[in-house]
Every structure is written in C-alpha cells, then in structure tokens.
Amino acid sequence: MRAIAISAFRTEPRLVEVPKPNPGAGEVRVKVEYAALNPLDWQTADGAPDVPHVLPLVLGTDFAGRVDMIGSGDNVFRVGDPVFGRVTAPPLGRCGAYSEYVCVPQDSPIALVPRDMPLRLAAALPSAGTTAAQILSSTAVRGGRSLLVIGATGGVGSFLTQLAAARGIGVVAAVRGDERRRMGELGATATVDTTTGFEALEAGVRALYPDGVDALVDLVSTDSASFAAYAALVCDGGVAVTTRGVAAPPGRAWADFRLAPAAAPMKELASAVARGELVVPLDMELPLEKAPQALVQNRAGGARGKTVFVI
C-alpha cells in the first residue's frame, strides 16, 4: 500500500510502498480516506523518541475512513462503518494515518462519524479539537473572563477560539498578518497582528485589559524568554499554559499541557460540528503525495487552520 514514511529519524519523509497491516485481536482495520496534518507528525520525523518503533516509520496521527476488517474478539464496530480517530497503539510507525490502511484498537481514540458529516472534516478533529477542549478545561476560565491565544490561526487555536467564545470568554487572538475577519467569525473579541513585534501585542492587550488577561495559551513559543514575555500579560492570579514544554518565569502559575487522547471528547466535538455549532477550519486539501512538502511548510509555522490529505 502507499504510505508516507521515513527510513531513519531526521530524514525527509517520502512516498513508499509498505505491506498492508492486518488487524490483531481487538483491532479494526480502517481504509483511510483522509488524514490530517499535525505538528506532531513532523516532530516525530525530526526526533528519535525513546519508545518502541519500527522502520520504515509510517507518519500520521489523525484519520477518517471506513472499517475494512475486524480482528478477533468482541466487536464495537462493523465493516463499512465510517469512523475517525487517532493512532496511539505501539510500536510507533507500525501504522500511521498517512497510508491507505491503518489498524487501531477498538478501545483506542476512535469513534463513529455522525450522519452527514464529511469524512474530511472528521479527520481534522481528533488531535487539534481534543487538545483545544482539554486546554480550555485545564485553564478553568469562566464566562466573562479573558483569554490570550498565541498561535490562534492554526488548528488548535481556531478550535480553542470557538470553544472559548461559546462559553462567553473574551478571546484575544495573536496572529501574524491580517486575520481579523476570519478570527472574528470564529468568535475572537479582538485580533492583534504581531508581525511588527511583541510591542504591538502588548499595546493591544493592555488597551483591552489594562491589568492583564485572565489566562494565556501559548501554542508557539519554544524558548523561555518568549513564553515569559507573553506570561507577563497575564493578570495577578491568572494562569499561563504552554503546549511546548517551556518553563514559566518564577512566581507565575502555569501549566505544561499534555494531550490525553480519548474517544469521548472526539464524539462531543463531532456532534457539535454536525449540529453546526463548531466550524472545522480547513486550510488545504492535498493529495497524499504532497504530504512531504506540506510537512516542511507546517514546520516553518504560520498555519491557517487544518491541512488534510486525500488518500
């Protein structure tokens, strides 16, 4: 089958032919129709994780498709069911979403796609949508409060903006470039273009919230100095959240967010999309063979929503 894989860590992904996987006990095989790009995908290729893995390592985390085969044991799904999910079972690289077929445990983050919901939208939900929902829960920011989002235009930021706005939270979206209209449509109270530097963001935030925002979610910074500068815009008693494992400055309440993959929040998010309450921010839809170039572009930053690959 066709797949995007790496032959060694820190090498460029490429289109290869690998054997079609067979489902083990408790697993289902899914014929993948769409896979979504996540930063974790290129981070996996760039690193050397201290976890069991196989080479060639098939990349990709989020997928949507139809159940093609069911392994032995109790069945949750049936052949032909439209499903979406997240690849989590070890060893890393045995199965990846950037491929024609993927095998996943039935008790892993996998769920039925709601009726009439396009599979391409479902593929974009698992990682970015669940991350946004869990971040919002971890900050405990209530309606009427304020939230500054650094990297708001990407998949996680776009979902987070919508979910927070739906709770009555004032979202300040930090972006690069003119994204005022799009972020406003997603529910942002204000959008600040940071292309000219931190000073523009600081001025924009202080004009709205002189004492600082109640919470910060930084989806971008990989160094402590940048994170500390953003955290300085949080009011006393507020919280700063990073998704990049960066330590906060002394005296600042902070959280180093780590995603806990689960089917339940995926189902809730998909239901919200099906009801028209949540918009899936699709940026690009590309053929699978374009995945290596798309990973390079995503690594450079500046995503405008989600990219999905047609398998």
PDB file of C-alpha atoms in Angstrom, residues 123-282:
ATOM      1  CA  ALA A 123     -10.188  13.687  10.030  1.00  0.00           C
ATOM      2  CA  ALA A 124      -9.262  17.190  11.194  1.00  0.00           C
ATOM      3  CA  LEU A 125     -10.841  16.825  14.637  1.00  0.00           C
ATOM      4  CA  PRO A 126      -9.042  14.246  16.842  1.00  0.00           C
ATOM      5  CA  SER A 127      -5.785  15.934  17.874  1.00  0.00           C
ATOM      6  CA  ALA A 128      -6.480  19.639  17.378  1.00  0.00           C
ATOM      7  CA  GLY A 129     -10.076  19.562  18.593  1.00  0.00           C
ATOM      8  CA  THR A 130      -9.383  17.413  21.644  1.00  0.00           C
ATOM      9  CA  THR A 131      -6.334  19.492  22.537  1.00  0.00           C
ATOM     10  CA  ALA A 132      -8.387  22.691  22.424  1.00  0.00           C
ATOM     11  CA  ALA A 133     -11.193  21.207  24.529  1.00  0.00           C
ATOM     12  CA  GLN A 134      -8.823  19.854  27.164  1.00  0.00           C
ATOM     13  CA  ILE A 135      -6.798  23.062  27.325  1.00  0.00           C
ATOM     14  CA  LEU A 136      -9.964  25.039  27.956  1.00  0.00           C
ATOM     15  CA  SER A 137     -10.922  22.682  30.756  1.00  0.00           C
ATOM     16  CA  SER A 138      -7.454  22.888  32.307  1.00  0.00           C
ATOM     17  CA  THR A 139      -7.455  26.690  32.441  1.00  0.00           C
ATOM     18  CA  ALA A 140     -10.834  26.778  34.248  1.00  0.00           C
ATOM     19  CA  VAL A 141     -11.539  30.179  32.681  1.00  0.00           C
ATOM     20  CA  ARG A 142     -15.200  31.093  33.140  1.00  0.00           C
ATOM     21  CA  GLY A 143     -17.539  33.172  31.031  1.00  0.00           C
ATOM     22  CA  GLY A 144     -16.868  36.892  31.258  1.00  0.00           C
ATOM     23  CA  ARG A 145     -13.125  36.325  31.647  1.00  0.00           C
ATOM     24  CA  SER A 146     -10.360  36.845  29.091  1.00  0.00           C
ATOM     25  CA  LEU A 147      -8.001  34.533  27.211  1.00  0.00           C
ATOM     26  CA  LEU A 148      -4.957  35.395  25.105  1.00  0.00           C
ATOM     27  CA  VAL A 149      -4.113  32.802  22.449  1.00  0.00           C
ATOM     28  CA  ILE A 150      -0.666  32.825  20.853  1.00  0.00           C
ATOM     29  CA  GLY A 151      -0.786  30.988  17.521  1.00  0.00           C
ATOM     30  CA  ALA A 152      -4.541  31.381  17.228  1.00  0.00           C
ATOM     31  CA  THR A 153      -4.821  30.783  13.481  1.00  0.00           C
ATOM     32  CA  GLY A 154      -3.687  27.152  13.488  1.00  0.00           C
ATOM     33  CA  GLY A 155      -5.877  24.119  14.030  1.00  0.00           C
ATOM     34  CA  VAL A 156      -5.747  24.098  17.839  1.00  0.00           C
ATOM     35  CA  GLY A 157      -6.034  27.876  18.074  1.00  0.00           C
ATOM     36  CA  SER A 158      -9.014  28.004  15.724  1.00  0.00           C
ATOM     37  CA  PHE A 159     -10.871  25.362  17.725  1.00  0.00           C
ATOM     38  CA  LEU A 160      -9.877  26.936  21.049  1.00  0.00           C
ATOM     39  CA  THR A 161     -11.138  30.349  19.950  1.00  0.00           C
ATOM     40  CA  GLN A 162     -14.542  28.916  19.059  1.00  0.00           C
ATOM     41  CA  LEU A 163     -14.924  26.796  22.182  1.00  0.00           C
ATOM     42  CA  ALA A 164     -13.891  29.658  24.462  1.00  0.00           C
ATOM     43  CA  ALA A 165     -16.161  32.168  22.723  1.00  0.00           C
ATOM     44  CA  ALA A 166     -19.083  29.770  23.092  1.00  0.00           C
ATOM     45  CA  ARG A 167     -18.529  29.957  26.871  1.00  0.00           C
ATOM     46  CA  GLY A 168     -18.634  33.745  26.833  1.00  0.00           C
ATOM     47  CA  ILE A 169     -14.875  34.144  27.223  1.00  0.00           C
ATOM     48  CA  GLY A 170     -13.239  37.170  25.613  1.00  0.00           C
ATOM     49  CA  VAL A 171     -10.576  35.793  23.246  1.00  0.00           C
ATOM     50  CA  VAL A 172      -7.638  37.917  22.131  1.00  0.00           C
ATOM     51  CA  ALA A 173      -6.123  36.163  19.105  1.00  0.00           C
ATOM     52  CA  ALA A 174      -2.438  36.859  18.468  1.00  0.00           C
ATOM     53  CA  VAL A 175      -1.767  36.289  14.767  1.00  0.00           C
ATOM     54  CA  ARG A 176       0.745  37.096  12.051  1.00  0.00           C
ATOM     55  CA  GLY A 177      -0.897  39.023   9.250  1.00  0.00           C
ATOM     56  CA  ASP A 178      -4.418  40.260   8.673  1.00  0.00           C
ATOM     57  CA  GLU A 179      -6.673  37.605  10.177  1.00  0.00           C
ATOM     58  CA  ARG A 180      -9.168  39.942  11.859  1.00  0.00           C
ATOM     59  CA  ARG A 181     -12.147  38.898   9.755  1.00  0.00           C
ATOM     60  CA  ARG A 182     -11.559  35.144   9.933  1.00  0.00           C
ATOM     61  CA  MET A 183     -10.797  35.088  13.650  1.00  0.00           C
ATOM     62  CA  GLY A 184     -13.753  37.375  14.320  1.00  0.00           C
ATOM     63  CA  GLU A 185     -16.007  34.898  12.523  1.00  0.00           C
ATOM     64  CA  LEU A 186     -14.645  32.201  14.855  1.00  0.00           C
ATOM     65  CA  GLY A 187     -15.573  34.303  17.872  1.00  0.00           C
ATOM     66  CA  ALA A 188     -12.444  36.276  18.777  1.00  0.00           C
ATOM     67  CA  THR A 189     -13.157  39.503  20.660  1.00  0.00           C
ATOM     68  CA  ALA A 190     -10.002  41.080  19.286  1.00  0.00           C
ATOM     69  CA  THR A 191      -7.186  40.179  16.896  1.00  0.00           C
ATOM     70  CA  VAL A 192      -3.665  41.584  17.201  1.00  0.00           C
ATOM     71  CA  ASP A 193      -1.147  41.369  14.371  1.00  0.00           C
ATOM     72  CA  THR A 194       2.242  40.537  15.884  1.00  0.00           C
ATOM     73  CA  THR A 195       4.214  40.810  12.636  1.00  0.00           C
ATOM     74  CA  THR A 196       5.920  44.021  13.825  1.00  0.00           C
ATOM     75  CA  GLY A 197       6.901  42.515  17.171  1.00  0.00           C
ATOM     76  CA  PHE A 198       5.852  41.972  20.764  1.00  0.00           C
ATOM     77  CA  GLU A 199       5.184  45.661  21.374  1.00  0.00           C
ATOM     78  CA  ALA A 200       2.108  45.593  19.140  1.00  0.00           C
ATOM     79  CA  LEU A 201       0.683  42.668  21.083  1.00  0.00           C
ATOM     80  CA  GLU A 202       1.409  44.265  24.444  1.00  0.00           C
ATOM     81  CA  ALA A 203      -0.248  47.512  23.381  1.00  0.00           C
ATOM     82  CA  GLY A 204      -3.292  45.692  22.042  1.00  0.00           C
ATOM     83  CA  VAL A 205      -3.747  43.579  25.162  1.00  0.00           C
ATOM     84  CA  ARG A 206      -3.230  46.490  27.581  1.00  0.00           C
ATOM     85  CA  ALA A 207      -5.744  48.611  25.672  1.00  0.00           C
ATOM     86  CA  LEU A 208      -8.377  45.931  26.246  1.00  0.00           C
ATOM     87  CA  TYR A 209      -7.284  44.611  29.646  1.00  0.00           C
ATOM     88  CA  PRO A 210      -5.056  47.127  31.482  1.00  0.00           C
ATOM     89  CA  ASP A 211      -4.429  44.710  34.358  1.00  0.00           C
ATOM     90  CA  GLY A 212      -3.743  41.786  32.034  1.00  0.00           C
ATOM     91  CA  VAL A 213      -5.737  38.832  30.717  1.00  0.00           C
ATOM     92  CA  ASP A 214      -7.020  36.073  32.965  1.00  0.00           C
ATOM     93  CA  ALA A 215      -5.309  33.292  31.019  1.00  0.00           C
ATOM     94  CA  LEU A 216      -2.707  32.719  28.325  1.00  0.00           C
ATOM     95  CA  VAL A 217      -2.434  29.747  25.992  1.00  0.00           C
ATOM     96  CA  ASP A 218       0.869  29.764  24.104  1.00  0.00           C
ATOM     97  CA  LEU A 219       0.840  27.258  21.246  1.00  0.00           C
ATOM     98  CA  VAL A 220       4.034  28.541  19.640  1.00  0.00           C
ATOM     99  CA  SER A 221       6.920  29.514  21.922  1.00  0.00           C
ATOM    100  CA  THR A 222       9.767  27.043  22.278  1.00  0.00           C
ATOM    101  CA  ASP A 223      12.026  29.249  24.432  1.00  0.00           C
ATOM    102  CA  SER A 224      11.539  30.515  27.966  1.00  0.00           C
ATOM    103  CA  ALA A 225      12.155  34.180  27.090  1.00  0.00           C
ATOM    104  CA  SER A 226       9.284  34.354  24.612  1.00  0.00           C
ATOM    105  CA  PHE A 227       6.929  32.482  26.929  1.00  0.00           C
ATOM    106  CA  ALA A 228       7.900  34.756  29.841  1.00  0.00           C
ATOM    107  CA  ALA A 229       7.122  37.852  27.774  1.00  0.00           C
ATOM    108  CA  TYR A 230       3.661  36.567  26.920  1.00  0.00           C
ATOM    109  CA  ALA A 231       3.083  35.400  30.515  1.00  0.00           C
ATOM    110  CA  ALA A 232       3.787  38.958  31.690  1.00  0.00           C
ATOM    111  CA  LEU A 233       0.497  39.940  30.025  1.00  0.00           C
ATOM    112  CA  VAL A 234      -1.453  37.731  32.458  1.00  0.00           C
ATOM    113  CA  CYS A 235      -3.026  39.399  35.477  1.00  0.00           C
ATOM    114  CA  ASP A 236      -2.178  38.512  39.066  1.00  0.00           C
ATOM    115  CA  GLY A 237      -3.861  35.230  39.891  1.00  0.00           C
ATOM    116  CA  GLY A 238      -4.111  34.231  36.251  1.00  0.00           C
ATOM    117  CA  VAL A 239      -2.600  31.195  34.555  1.00  0.00           C
ATOM    118  CA  ALA A 240      -0.238  30.676  31.622  1.00  0.00           C
ATOM    119  CA  VAL A 241      -0.441  27.464  29.595  1.00  0.00           C
ATOM    120  CA  THR A 242       2.180  26.143  27.196  1.00  0.00           C
ATOM    121  CA  THR A 243       1.897  23.224  24.809  1.00  0.00           C
ATOM    122  CA  ARG A 244       5.636  23.233  24.037  1.00  0.00           C
ATOM    123  CA  GLY A 245       7.081  22.185  27.413  1.00  0.00           C
ATOM    124  CA  VAL A 246       8.527  25.613  28.240  1.00  0.00           C
ATOM    125  CA  ALA A 247       9.012  26.613  31.887  1.00  0.00           C
ATOM    126  CA  ALA A 248       7.225  29.734  33.120  1.00  0.00           C
ATOM    127  CA  PRO A 249       9.002  32.598  34.917  1.00  0.00           C
ATOM    128  CA  PRO A 250       9.165  32.419  38.729  1.00  0.00           C
ATOM    129  CA  GLY A 251       6.002  33.415  40.544  1.00  0.00           C
ATOM    130  CA  ARG A 252       3.671  32.682  37.644  1.00  0.00           C
ATOM    131  CA  ALA A 253       1.034  29.979  37.803  1.00  0.00           C
ATOM    132  CA  TRP A 254       1.436  27.837  34.713  1.00  0.00           C
ATOM    133  CA  ALA A 255       0.550  24.504  33.176  1.00  0.00           C
ATOM    134  CA  ASP A 256       2.530  22.353  30.757  1.00  0.00           C
ATOM    135  CA  PHE A 257      -0.311  20.853  28.756  1.00  0.00           C
ATOM    136  CA  ARG A 258      -0.183  17.258  27.532  1.00  0.00           C
ATOM    137  CA  LEU A 259      -2.972  15.773  25.442  1.00  0.00           C
ATOM    138  CA  ALA A 260      -4.858  12.804  26.901  1.00  0.00           C
ATOM    139  CA  PRO A 261      -6.303  11.088  23.800  1.00  0.00           C
ATOM    140  CA  ALA A 262      -9.823   9.748  24.298  1.00  0.00           C
ATOM    141  CA  ALA A 263     -12.878   8.906  22.220  1.00  0.00           C
ATOM    142  CA  ALA A 264     -15.406  10.760  24.405  1.00  0.00           C
ATOM    143  CA  PRO A 265     -14.293  14.342  23.619  1.00  0.00           C
ATOM    144  CA  MET A 266     -13.965  13.412  19.937  1.00  0.00           C
ATOM    145  CA  LYS A 267     -17.601  12.322  19.904  1.00  0.00           C
ATOM    146  CA  GLU A 268     -18.696  15.554  21.591  1.00  0.00           C
ATOM    147  CA  LEU A 269     -16.758  17.674  19.129  1.00  0.00           C
ATOM    148  CA  ALA A 270     -18.093  15.765  16.123  1.00  0.00           C
ATOM    149  CA  SER A 271     -21.646  16.185  17.402  1.00  0.00           C
ATOM    150  CA  ALA A 272     -21.061  19.933  17.730  1.00  0.00           C
ATOM    151  CA  VAL A 273     -19.811  20.057  14.136  1.00  0.00           C
ATOM    152  CA  ALA A 274     -22.809  18.048  12.919  1.00  0.00           C
ATOM    153  CA  ARG A 275     -25.158  20.491  14.707  1.00  0.00           C
ATOM    154  CA  GLY A 276     -23.439  23.464  13.096  1.00  0.00           C
ATOM    155  CA  GLU A 277     -22.102  24.738  16.430  1.00  0.00           C
ATOM    156  CA  LEU A 278     -18.407  24.224  15.638  1.00  0.00           C
ATOM    157  CA  VAL A 279     -16.577  25.038  12.412  1.00  0.00           C
ATOM    158  CA  VAL A 280     -13.696  22.833  11.272  1.00  0.00           C
ATOM    159  CA  PRO A 281     -11.100  25.299   9.949  1.00  0.00           C
ATOM    160  CA  LEU A 282      -9.833  23.582   6.798  1.00  0.00           C
TER     161      LEU A 282
END
